[in-house]
PDB file of C-alpha atoms in Angstrom:
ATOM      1  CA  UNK A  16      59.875   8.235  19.588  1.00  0.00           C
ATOM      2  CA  UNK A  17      63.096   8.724  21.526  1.00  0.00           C
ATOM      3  CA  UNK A  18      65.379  11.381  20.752  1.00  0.00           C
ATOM      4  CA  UNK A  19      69.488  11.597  20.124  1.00  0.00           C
ATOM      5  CA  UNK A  20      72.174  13.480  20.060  1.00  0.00           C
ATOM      6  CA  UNK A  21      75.339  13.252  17.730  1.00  0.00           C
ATOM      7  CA  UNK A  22      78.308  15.818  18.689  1.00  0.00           C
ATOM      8  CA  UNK A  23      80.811  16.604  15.553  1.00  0.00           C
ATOM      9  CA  UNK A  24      84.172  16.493  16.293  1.00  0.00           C
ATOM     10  CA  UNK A  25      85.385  19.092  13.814  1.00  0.00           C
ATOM     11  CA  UNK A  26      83.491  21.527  15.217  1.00  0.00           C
ATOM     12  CA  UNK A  27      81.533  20.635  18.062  1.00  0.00           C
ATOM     13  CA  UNK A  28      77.861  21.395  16.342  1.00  0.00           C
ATOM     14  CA  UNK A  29      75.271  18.709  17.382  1.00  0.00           C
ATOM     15  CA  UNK A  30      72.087  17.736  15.701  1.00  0.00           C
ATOM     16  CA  UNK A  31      68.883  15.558  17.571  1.00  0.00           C
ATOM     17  CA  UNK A  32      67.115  12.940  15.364  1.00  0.00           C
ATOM     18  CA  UNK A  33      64.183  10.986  16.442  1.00  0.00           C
ATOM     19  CA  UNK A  34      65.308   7.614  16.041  1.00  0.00           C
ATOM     20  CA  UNK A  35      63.697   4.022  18.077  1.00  0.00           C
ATOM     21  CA  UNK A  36      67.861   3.477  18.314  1.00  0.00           C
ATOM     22  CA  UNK A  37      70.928   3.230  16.742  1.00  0.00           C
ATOM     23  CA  UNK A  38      73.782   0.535  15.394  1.00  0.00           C
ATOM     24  CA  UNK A  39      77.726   1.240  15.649  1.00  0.00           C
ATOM     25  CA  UNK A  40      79.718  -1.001  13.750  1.00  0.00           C
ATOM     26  CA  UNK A  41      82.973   0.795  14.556  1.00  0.00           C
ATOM     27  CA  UNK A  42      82.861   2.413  11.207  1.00  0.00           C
ATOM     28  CA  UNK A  43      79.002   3.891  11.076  1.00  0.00           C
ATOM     29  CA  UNK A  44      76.863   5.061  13.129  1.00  0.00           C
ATOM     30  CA  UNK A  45      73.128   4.466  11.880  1.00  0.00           C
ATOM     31  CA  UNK A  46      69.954   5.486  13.831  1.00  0.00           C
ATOM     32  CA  UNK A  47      66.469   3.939  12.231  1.00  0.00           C
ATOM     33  CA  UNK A  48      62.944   3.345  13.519  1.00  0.00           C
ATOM     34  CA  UNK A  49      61.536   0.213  13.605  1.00  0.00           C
ATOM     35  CA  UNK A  50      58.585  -0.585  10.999  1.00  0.00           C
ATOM     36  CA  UNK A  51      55.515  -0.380  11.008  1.00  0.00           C
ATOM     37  CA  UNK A  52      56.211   2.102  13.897  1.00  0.00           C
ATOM     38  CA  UNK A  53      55.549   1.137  17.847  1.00  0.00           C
ATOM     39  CA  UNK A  54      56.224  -2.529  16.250  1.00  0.00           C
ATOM     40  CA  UNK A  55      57.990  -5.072  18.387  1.00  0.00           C
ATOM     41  CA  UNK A  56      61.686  -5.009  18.027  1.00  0.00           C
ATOM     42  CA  UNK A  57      61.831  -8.870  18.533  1.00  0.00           C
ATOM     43  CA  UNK A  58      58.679  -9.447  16.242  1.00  0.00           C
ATOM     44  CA  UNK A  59      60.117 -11.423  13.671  1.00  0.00           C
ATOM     45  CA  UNK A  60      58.236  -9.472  10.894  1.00  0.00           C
ATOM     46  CA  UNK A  61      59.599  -6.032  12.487  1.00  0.00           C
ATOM     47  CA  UNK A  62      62.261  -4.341  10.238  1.00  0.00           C
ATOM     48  CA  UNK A  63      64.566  -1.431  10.905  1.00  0.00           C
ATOM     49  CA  UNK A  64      64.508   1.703   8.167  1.00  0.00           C
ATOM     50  CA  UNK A  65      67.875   3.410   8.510  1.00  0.00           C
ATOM     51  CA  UNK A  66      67.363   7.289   9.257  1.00  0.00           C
ATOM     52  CA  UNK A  67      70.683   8.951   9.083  1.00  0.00           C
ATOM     53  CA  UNK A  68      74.217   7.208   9.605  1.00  0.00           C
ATOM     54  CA  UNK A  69      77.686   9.218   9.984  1.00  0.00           C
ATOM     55  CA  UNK A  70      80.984   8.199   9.926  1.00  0.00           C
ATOM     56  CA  UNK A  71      82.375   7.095  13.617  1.00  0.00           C
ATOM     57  CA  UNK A  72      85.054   9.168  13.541  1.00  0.00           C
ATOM     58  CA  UNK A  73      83.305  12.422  12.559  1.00  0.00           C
ATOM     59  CA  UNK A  74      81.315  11.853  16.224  1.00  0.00           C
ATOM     60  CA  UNK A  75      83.037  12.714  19.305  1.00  0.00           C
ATOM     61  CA  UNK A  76      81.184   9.709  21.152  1.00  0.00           C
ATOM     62  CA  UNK A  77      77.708   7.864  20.518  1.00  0.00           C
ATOM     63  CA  UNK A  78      74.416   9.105  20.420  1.00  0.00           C
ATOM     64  CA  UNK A  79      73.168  10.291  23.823  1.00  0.00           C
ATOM     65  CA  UNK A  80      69.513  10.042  24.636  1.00  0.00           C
ATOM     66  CA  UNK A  81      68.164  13.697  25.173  1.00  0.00           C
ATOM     67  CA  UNK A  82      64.570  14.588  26.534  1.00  0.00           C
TER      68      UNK A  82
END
């Protein structure tokens, strides 16, 4: 599962969350996997399970893909 990294503005801490990818409405920021896992994102019977979301303006920038 691919890896991401969300920087906090107010004090520049970071945490990584495994996460298949992430949504940004402009307001949220959501990362989820897709279910079942290793499913199909364009399977119609493929869902997404949201994993952690933060407000946009708490991040300094979107998720970045780390190794």
């Amino acid at each position: 599962m691919p890896r991401f990294r969300l920087e906090f503005v107010d004090d520049g801490s970071h945490v990584d969350v495994d996460a298949d990818d992430y949504d940004d409405n402009g307001d949220t920021v959501s990362l989820y996997r897709y279910v079942p896992e290793g499913a199909d994102p364009l399977d119609p019977a493929t869902t997404k399970e949201i994993i952690a979301s933060f407000e946009r303006t708490s991040l300094a920038g979107p998720p970045q893909a780390v190794q």
